[in-house]
């Protein structure tokens, strides 16, 4: 079997698992959702990186090293299907996991308590549809979608198995997590380079 180093070597119509993913030596970053390969955007742009760094700083003040742990991409979050097979692996920009039993050497298996995705040009449709549905289905209790171009953040809360959106937090407003009320900060300067 030859070493897989490029997406061109893979059949994008085939279903893949996490064990396949571990064997690949791809130059491109990919995620697998329900067995289907999704190529990720190239390396995030400067604005995306700046926002990620600023959010990380705010989250580290709340989750320094206590029970809940903060992780930043690249960090594999794996979701097993109903048979226990892992055919979904994603790399959220930031995630918080409070159950230490979900953590192993490879990352997280199961739903993080909070996921934050920062949209990049070209992946908005995927983030909004595929990941929204995936995170809802898998039980991620709070999901933030940061939209740098619109300069706002949408927060979705899981209630009775379905996401409920709350009013978007626009630039210069205070954002407060519902699940983690101590996570509250001004978005002033968040979108500045």
PDB file of C-alpha atoms in Angstrom:
ATOM      1  CA  UNK A   1       0.000   0.000   0.000  1.00  0.00           C
ATOM      2  CA  UNK A   2       1.450   3.354  -1.005  1.00  0.00           C
ATOM      3  CA  UNK A   3       1.701   6.251   1.404  1.00  0.00           C
ATOM      4  CA  UNK A   4      -1.126   8.781   0.960  1.00  0.00           C
ATOM      5  CA  UNK A   5       0.451  12.243   0.716  1.00  0.00           C
ATOM      6  CA  UNK A   6      -2.101  14.087  -1.431  1.00  0.00           C
ATOM      7  CA  UNK A   7      -5.887  14.366  -1.663  1.00  0.00           C
ATOM      8  CA  UNK A   8      -5.653  13.352  -5.321  1.00  0.00           C
ATOM      9  CA  UNK A   9      -4.737   9.843  -4.156  1.00  0.00           C
ATOM     10  CA  UNK A  10      -8.066   9.452  -2.345  1.00  0.00           C
ATOM     11  CA  UNK A  11     -11.511   8.627  -3.711  1.00  0.00           C
ATOM     12  CA  UNK A  12     -13.629  11.500  -2.400  1.00  0.00           C
ATOM     13  CA  UNK A  13     -16.804   9.445  -2.972  1.00  0.00           C
ATOM     14  CA  UNK A  14     -15.638   6.695  -0.613  1.00  0.00           C
ATOM     15  CA  UNK A  15     -16.339   6.550   3.118  1.00  0.00           C
ATOM     16  CA  UNK A  16     -13.296   6.869   5.395  1.00  0.00           C
ATOM     17  CA  UNK A  17     -12.682   6.352   9.108  1.00  0.00           C
ATOM     18  CA  UNK A  18     -10.394   7.792  11.741  1.00  0.00           C
ATOM     19  CA  UNK A  19      -8.037   4.812  11.315  1.00  0.00           C
ATOM     20  CA  UNK A  20      -7.648   5.803   7.621  1.00  0.00           C
ATOM     21  CA  UNK A  21      -7.077   9.426   8.643  1.00  0.00           C
ATOM     22  CA  UNK A  22      -4.258   8.420  10.991  1.00  0.00           C
ATOM     23  CA  UNK A  23      -2.368   6.740   8.132  1.00  0.00           C
ATOM     24  CA  UNK A  24      -2.455   9.710   5.777  1.00  0.00           C
ATOM     25  CA  UNK A  25       0.544  12.025   5.468  1.00  0.00           C
ATOM     26  CA  UNK A  26      -1.293  14.806   3.678  1.00  0.00           C
ATOM     27  CA  UNK A  27       0.094  18.267   3.041  1.00  0.00           C
ATOM     28  CA  UNK A  28      -3.491  19.555   3.067  1.00  0.00           C
ATOM     29  CA  UNK A  29      -5.536  19.750   6.257  1.00  0.00           C
ATOM     30  CA  UNK A  30      -8.714  17.688   6.129  1.00  0.00           C
ATOM     31  CA  UNK A  31     -11.650  16.791   8.307  1.00  0.00           C
ATOM     32  CA  UNK A  32     -13.959  13.789   7.955  1.00  0.00           C
ATOM     33  CA  UNK A  33     -17.680  14.187   8.556  1.00  0.00           C
ATOM     34  CA  UNK A  34     -19.660  10.953   8.549  1.00  0.00           C
ATOM     35  CA  UNK A  35     -16.973   9.275   6.468  1.00  0.00           C
ATOM     36  CA  UNK A  36     -16.709  12.022   3.825  1.00  0.00           C
ATOM     37  CA  UNK A  37     -13.468  13.981   3.397  1.00  0.00           C
ATOM     38  CA  UNK A  38     -13.683  17.752   3.584  1.00  0.00           C
ATOM     39  CA  UNK A  39     -10.592  19.709   2.617  1.00  0.00           C
ATOM     40  CA  UNK A  40     -10.028  22.574   5.022  1.00  0.00           C
ATOM     41  CA  UNK A  41      -9.112  26.050   3.905  1.00  0.00           C
ATOM     42  CA  UNK A  42      -5.402  26.707   3.489  1.00  0.00           C
ATOM     43  CA  UNK A  43      -3.581  28.113   6.508  1.00  0.00           C
ATOM     44  CA  UNK A  44      -5.821  30.683   8.194  1.00  0.00           C
ATOM     45  CA  UNK A  45      -5.262  34.305   7.236  1.00  0.00           C
ATOM     46  CA  UNK A  46      -3.824  36.894   9.631  1.00  0.00           C
ATOM     47  CA  UNK A  47      -7.239  38.161  10.756  1.00  0.00           C
ATOM     48  CA  UNK A  48      -8.385  34.622  11.582  1.00  0.00           C
ATOM     49  CA  UNK A  49      -5.155  33.995  13.527  1.00  0.00           C
ATOM     50  CA  UNK A  50      -5.458  37.309  15.411  1.00  0.00           C
ATOM     51  CA  UNK A  51      -9.053  36.583  16.415  1.00  0.00           C
ATOM     52  CA  UNK A  52      -8.126  33.069  17.515  1.00  0.00           C
ATOM     53  CA  UNK A  53      -5.256  34.402  19.628  1.00  0.00           C
ATOM     54  CA  UNK A  54      -7.429  37.080  21.275  1.00  0.00           C
ATOM     55  CA  UNK A  55     -10.217  34.584  22.016  1.00  0.00           C
ATOM     56  CA  UNK A  56      -7.665  32.139  23.420  1.00  0.00           C
ATOM     57  CA  UNK A  57      -6.451  34.871  25.783  1.00  0.00           C
ATOM     58  CA  UNK A  58      -9.991  35.498  27.058  1.00  0.00           C
ATOM     59  CA  UNK A  59     -10.723  31.793  27.450  1.00  0.00           C
ATOM     60  CA  UNK A  60      -7.431  31.112  29.273  1.00  0.00           C
ATOM     61  CA  UNK A  61      -8.512  33.558  31.987  1.00  0.00           C
ATOM     62  CA  UNK A  62     -11.557  31.365  32.646  1.00  0.00           C
ATOM     63  CA  UNK A  63     -10.095  27.925  31.897  1.00  0.00           C
ATOM     64  CA  UNK A  64      -6.456  28.193  33.029  1.00  0.00           C
ATOM     65  CA  UNK A  65      -5.945  24.618  34.188  1.00  0.00           C
ATOM     66  CA  UNK A  66      -8.969  23.621  36.211  1.00  0.00           C
ATOM     67  CA  UNK A  67     -11.476  20.859  35.459  1.00  0.00           C
ATOM     68  CA  UNK A  68     -12.360  22.288  32.036  1.00  0.00           C
ATOM     69  CA  UNK A  69      -9.566  22.317  29.457  1.00  0.00           C
ATOM     70  CA  UNK A  70      -9.131  24.656  26.493  1.00  0.00           C
ATOM     71  CA  UNK A  71      -7.692  23.321  23.226  1.00  0.00           C
ATOM     72  CA  UNK A  72      -6.914  25.132  19.982  1.00  0.00           C
ATOM     73  CA  UNK A  73      -6.593  23.842  16.406  1.00  0.00           C
ATOM     74  CA  UNK A  74      -5.107  21.649  15.213  1.00  0.00           C
ATOM     75  CA  UNK A  75      -6.772  19.367  17.766  1.00  0.00           C
ATOM     76  CA  UNK A  76      -8.781  16.313  16.710  1.00  0.00           C
ATOM     77  CA  UNK A  77     -12.331  15.982  17.995  1.00  0.00           C
ATOM     78  CA  UNK A  78     -13.720  12.561  17.086  1.00  0.00           C
ATOM     79  CA  UNK A  79     -17.364  11.524  17.102  1.00  0.00           C
ATOM     80  CA  UNK A  80     -18.201   7.800  17.123  1.00  0.00           C
ATOM     81  CA  UNK A  81     -21.297   6.638  15.239  1.00  0.00           C
ATOM     82  CA  UNK A  82     -24.050   4.472  16.763  1.00  0.00           C
ATOM     83  CA  UNK A  83     -21.828   1.381  16.293  1.00  0.00           C
ATOM     84  CA  UNK A  84     -18.813   2.993  17.964  1.00  0.00           C
ATOM     85  CA  UNK A  85     -16.949   3.472  14.667  1.00  0.00           C
ATOM     86  CA  UNK A  86     -15.211   6.804  14.243  1.00  0.00           C
ATOM     87  CA  UNK A  87     -16.022   8.221  10.831  1.00  0.00           C
ATOM     88  CA  UNK A  88     -16.058  11.854  11.913  1.00  0.00           C
ATOM     89  CA  UNK A  89     -13.027  13.895  12.963  1.00  0.00           C
ATOM     90  CA  UNK A  90     -13.032  17.698  13.021  1.00  0.00           C
ATOM     91  CA  UNK A  91     -10.604  20.359  14.170  1.00  0.00           C
ATOM     92  CA  UNK A  92     -12.526  23.236  15.771  1.00  0.00           C
ATOM     93  CA  UNK A  93     -10.652  26.508  16.110  1.00  0.00           C
ATOM     94  CA  UNK A  94     -11.173  26.403  19.894  1.00  0.00           C
ATOM     95  CA  UNK A  95     -12.951  23.975  22.170  1.00  0.00           C
ATOM     96  CA  UNK A  96     -13.483  23.447  25.883  1.00  0.00           C
ATOM     97  CA  UNK A  97     -13.829  19.963  27.355  1.00  0.00           C
ATOM     98  CA  UNK A  98     -14.908  19.471  30.967  1.00  0.00           C
ATOM     99  CA  UNK A  99     -15.086  15.669  31.073  1.00  0.00           C
ATOM    100  CA  UNK A 100     -11.526  14.287  31.403  1.00  0.00           C
ATOM    101  CA  UNK A 101     -12.784  10.853  30.283  1.00  0.00           C
ATOM    102  CA  UNK A 102     -13.279  12.280  26.780  1.00  0.00           C
ATOM    103  CA  UNK A 103      -9.576  13.152  26.465  1.00  0.00           C
ATOM    104  CA  UNK A 104      -6.844  10.853  25.211  1.00  0.00           C
ATOM    105  CA  UNK A 105      -3.453  11.257  23.558  1.00  0.00           C
ATOM    106  CA  UNK A 106      -5.042  11.890  20.148  1.00  0.00           C
ATOM    107  CA  UNK A 107      -7.476  14.582  21.318  1.00  0.00           C
ATOM    108  CA  UNK A 108     -11.133  14.346  22.288  1.00  0.00           C
ATOM    109  CA  UNK A 109     -13.668  11.615  21.676  1.00  0.00           C
ATOM    110  CA  UNK A 110     -17.221  12.859  22.092  1.00  0.00           C
ATOM    111  CA  UNK A 111     -18.792  16.281  22.359  1.00  0.00           C
ATOM    112  CA  UNK A 112     -16.836  19.211  23.794  1.00  0.00           C
ATOM    113  CA  UNK A 113     -18.841  21.506  26.091  1.00  0.00           C
ATOM    114  CA  UNK A 114     -18.052  24.598  23.988  1.00  0.00           C
ATOM    115  CA  UNK A 115     -16.868  24.882  20.394  1.00  0.00           C
ATOM    116  CA  UNK A 116     -15.830  28.126  18.705  1.00  0.00           C
ATOM    117  CA  UNK A 117     -15.385  28.227  14.937  1.00  0.00           C
ATOM    118  CA  UNK A 118     -13.972  31.293  13.179  1.00  0.00           C
ATOM    119  CA  UNK A 119     -15.229  31.489   9.617  1.00  0.00           C
ATOM    120  CA  UNK A 120     -12.728  31.925   6.824  1.00  0.00           C
ATOM    121  CA  UNK A 121     -13.603  32.999   3.279  1.00  0.00           C
ATOM    122  CA  UNK A 122     -14.721  29.921   1.375  1.00  0.00           C
ATOM    123  CA  UNK A 123     -15.771  27.696   4.277  1.00  0.00           C
ATOM    124  CA  UNK A 124     -18.802  29.565   5.603  1.00  0.00           C
ATOM    125  CA  UNK A 125     -21.386  27.295   3.979  1.00  0.00           C
ATOM    126  CA  UNK A 126     -19.747  24.157   5.354  1.00  0.00           C
ATOM    127  CA  UNK A 127     -19.309  25.625   8.825  1.00  0.00           C
ATOM    128  CA  UNK A 128     -22.880  26.832   8.998  1.00  0.00           C
ATOM    129  CA  UNK A 129     -24.562  23.710   7.650  1.00  0.00           C
ATOM    130  CA  UNK A 130     -22.443  20.604   8.113  1.00  0.00           C
ATOM    131  CA  UNK A 131     -20.828  21.516  11.404  1.00  0.00           C
ATOM    132  CA  UNK A 132     -23.978  23.115  12.843  1.00  0.00           C
ATOM    133  CA  UNK A 133     -25.885  19.876  12.169  1.00  0.00           C
ATOM    134  CA  UNK A 134     -23.002  17.708  13.374  1.00  0.00           C
ATOM    135  CA  UNK A 135     -22.465  19.596  16.635  1.00  0.00           C
ATOM    136  CA  UNK A 136     -26.200  19.670  17.311  1.00  0.00           C
ATOM    137  CA  UNK A 137     -26.545  15.931  16.630  1.00  0.00           C
ATOM    138  CA  UNK A 138     -23.502  15.085  18.781  1.00  0.00           C
ATOM    139  CA  UNK A 139     -24.627  17.176  21.763  1.00  0.00           C
ATOM    140  CA  UNK A 140     -22.180  20.121  21.814  1.00  0.00           C
ATOM    141  CA  UNK A 141     -24.013  22.254  24.369  1.00  0.00           C
ATOM    142  CA  UNK A 142     -22.733  25.670  23.224  1.00  0.00           C
ATOM    143  CA  UNK A 143     -21.441  26.571  19.765  1.00  0.00           C
ATOM    144  CA  UNK A 144     -20.087  29.977  18.731  1.00  0.00           C
ATOM    145  CA  UNK A 145     -19.667  31.010  15.103  1.00  0.00           C
ATOM    146  CA  UNK A 146     -17.358  34.022  14.716  1.00  0.00           C
ATOM    147  CA  UNK A 147     -17.925  35.947  11.479  1.00  0.00           C
ATOM    148  CA  UNK A 148     -14.912  38.245  10.928  1.00  0.00           C
ATOM    149  CA  UNK A 149     -16.292  39.858   7.772  1.00  0.00           C
ATOM    150  CA  UNK A 150     -19.582  40.793   9.489  1.00  0.00           C
ATOM    151  CA  UNK A 151     -17.783  41.461  12.800  1.00  0.00           C
ATOM    152  CA  UNK A 152     -20.226  39.459  14.896  1.00  0.00           C
ATOM    153  CA  UNK A 153     -20.559  36.222  16.826  1.00  0.00           C
ATOM    154  CA  UNK A 154     -23.573  33.913  16.782  1.00  0.00           C
ATOM    155  CA  UNK A 155     -24.125  31.720  19.827  1.00  0.00           C
ATOM    156  CA  UNK A 156     -26.170  28.535  19.601  1.00  0.00           C
ATOM    157  CA  UNK A 157     -27.368  26.706  22.716  1.00  0.00           C
ATOM    158  CA  UNK A 158     -28.507  23.102  22.765  1.00  0.00           C
ATOM    159  CA  UNK A 159     -31.983  22.774  24.238  1.00  0.00           C
ATOM    160  CA  UNK A 160     -33.873  19.482  23.987  1.00  0.00           C
ATOM    161  CA  UNK A 161     -31.506  18.250  21.269  1.00  0.00           C
ATOM    162  CA  UNK A 162     -31.893  21.326  19.020  1.00  0.00           C
ATOM    163  CA  UNK A 163     -29.890  24.520  18.734  1.00  0.00           C
ATOM    164  CA  UNK A 164     -31.524  27.774  19.731  1.00  0.00           C
ATOM    165  CA  UNK A 165     -29.773  30.905  18.448  1.00  0.00           C
ATOM    166  CA  UNK A 166     -29.502  33.982  20.620  1.00  0.00           C
ATOM    167  CA  UNK A 167     -29.109  37.530  19.312  1.00  0.00           C
ATOM    168  CA  UNK A 168     -25.759  38.016  17.531  1.00  0.00           C
ATOM    169  CA  UNK A 169     -23.079  39.839  19.498  1.00  0.00           C
ATOM    170  CA  UNK A 170     -21.835  42.668  17.317  1.00  0.00           C
ATOM    171  CA  UNK A 171     -18.492  44.442  17.505  1.00  0.00           C
ATOM    172  CA  UNK A 172     -17.796  46.350  20.748  1.00  0.00           C
ATOM    173  CA  UNK A 173     -20.555  44.536  22.675  1.00  0.00           C
ATOM    174  CA  UNK A 174     -20.046  42.227  25.645  1.00  0.00           C
ATOM    175  CA  UNK A 175     -20.260  38.509  24.871  1.00  0.00           C
ATOM    176  CA  UNK A 176     -21.179  36.126  27.678  1.00  0.00           C
ATOM    177  CA  UNK A 177     -21.305  32.354  27.510  1.00  0.00           C
ATOM    178  CA  UNK A 178     -24.543  30.853  28.779  1.00  0.00           C
ATOM    179  CA  UNK A 179     -22.914  27.583  29.911  1.00  0.00           C
ATOM    180  CA  UNK A 180     -19.882  29.352  31.405  1.00  0.00           C
ATOM    181  CA  UNK A 181     -21.096  32.768  32.696  1.00  0.00           C
ATOM    182  CA  UNK A 182     -17.570  33.640  33.892  1.00  0.00           C
ATOM    183  CA  UNK A 183     -16.610  33.720  30.202  1.00  0.00           C
ATOM    184  CA  UNK A 184     -17.681  37.300  29.546  1.00  0.00           C
ATOM    185  CA  UNK A 185     -15.673  39.964  27.726  1.00  0.00           C
ATOM    186  CA  UNK A 186     -15.918  42.929  25.380  1.00  0.00           C
ATOM    187  CA  UNK A 187     -15.469  42.245  21.676  1.00  0.00           C
ATOM    188  CA  UNK A 188     -13.893  45.685  21.265  1.00  0.00           C
ATOM    189  CA  UNK A 189     -10.754  45.307  19.145  1.00  0.00           C
ATOM    190  CA  UNK A 190     -11.446  41.624  18.465  1.00  0.00           C
ATOM    191  CA  UNK A 191     -11.475  42.148  14.696  1.00  0.00           C
ATOM    192  CA  UNK A 192      -8.510  44.541  14.502  1.00  0.00           C
ATOM    193  CA  UNK A 193      -5.260  43.408  12.915  1.00  0.00           C
TER     194      UNK A 193
END
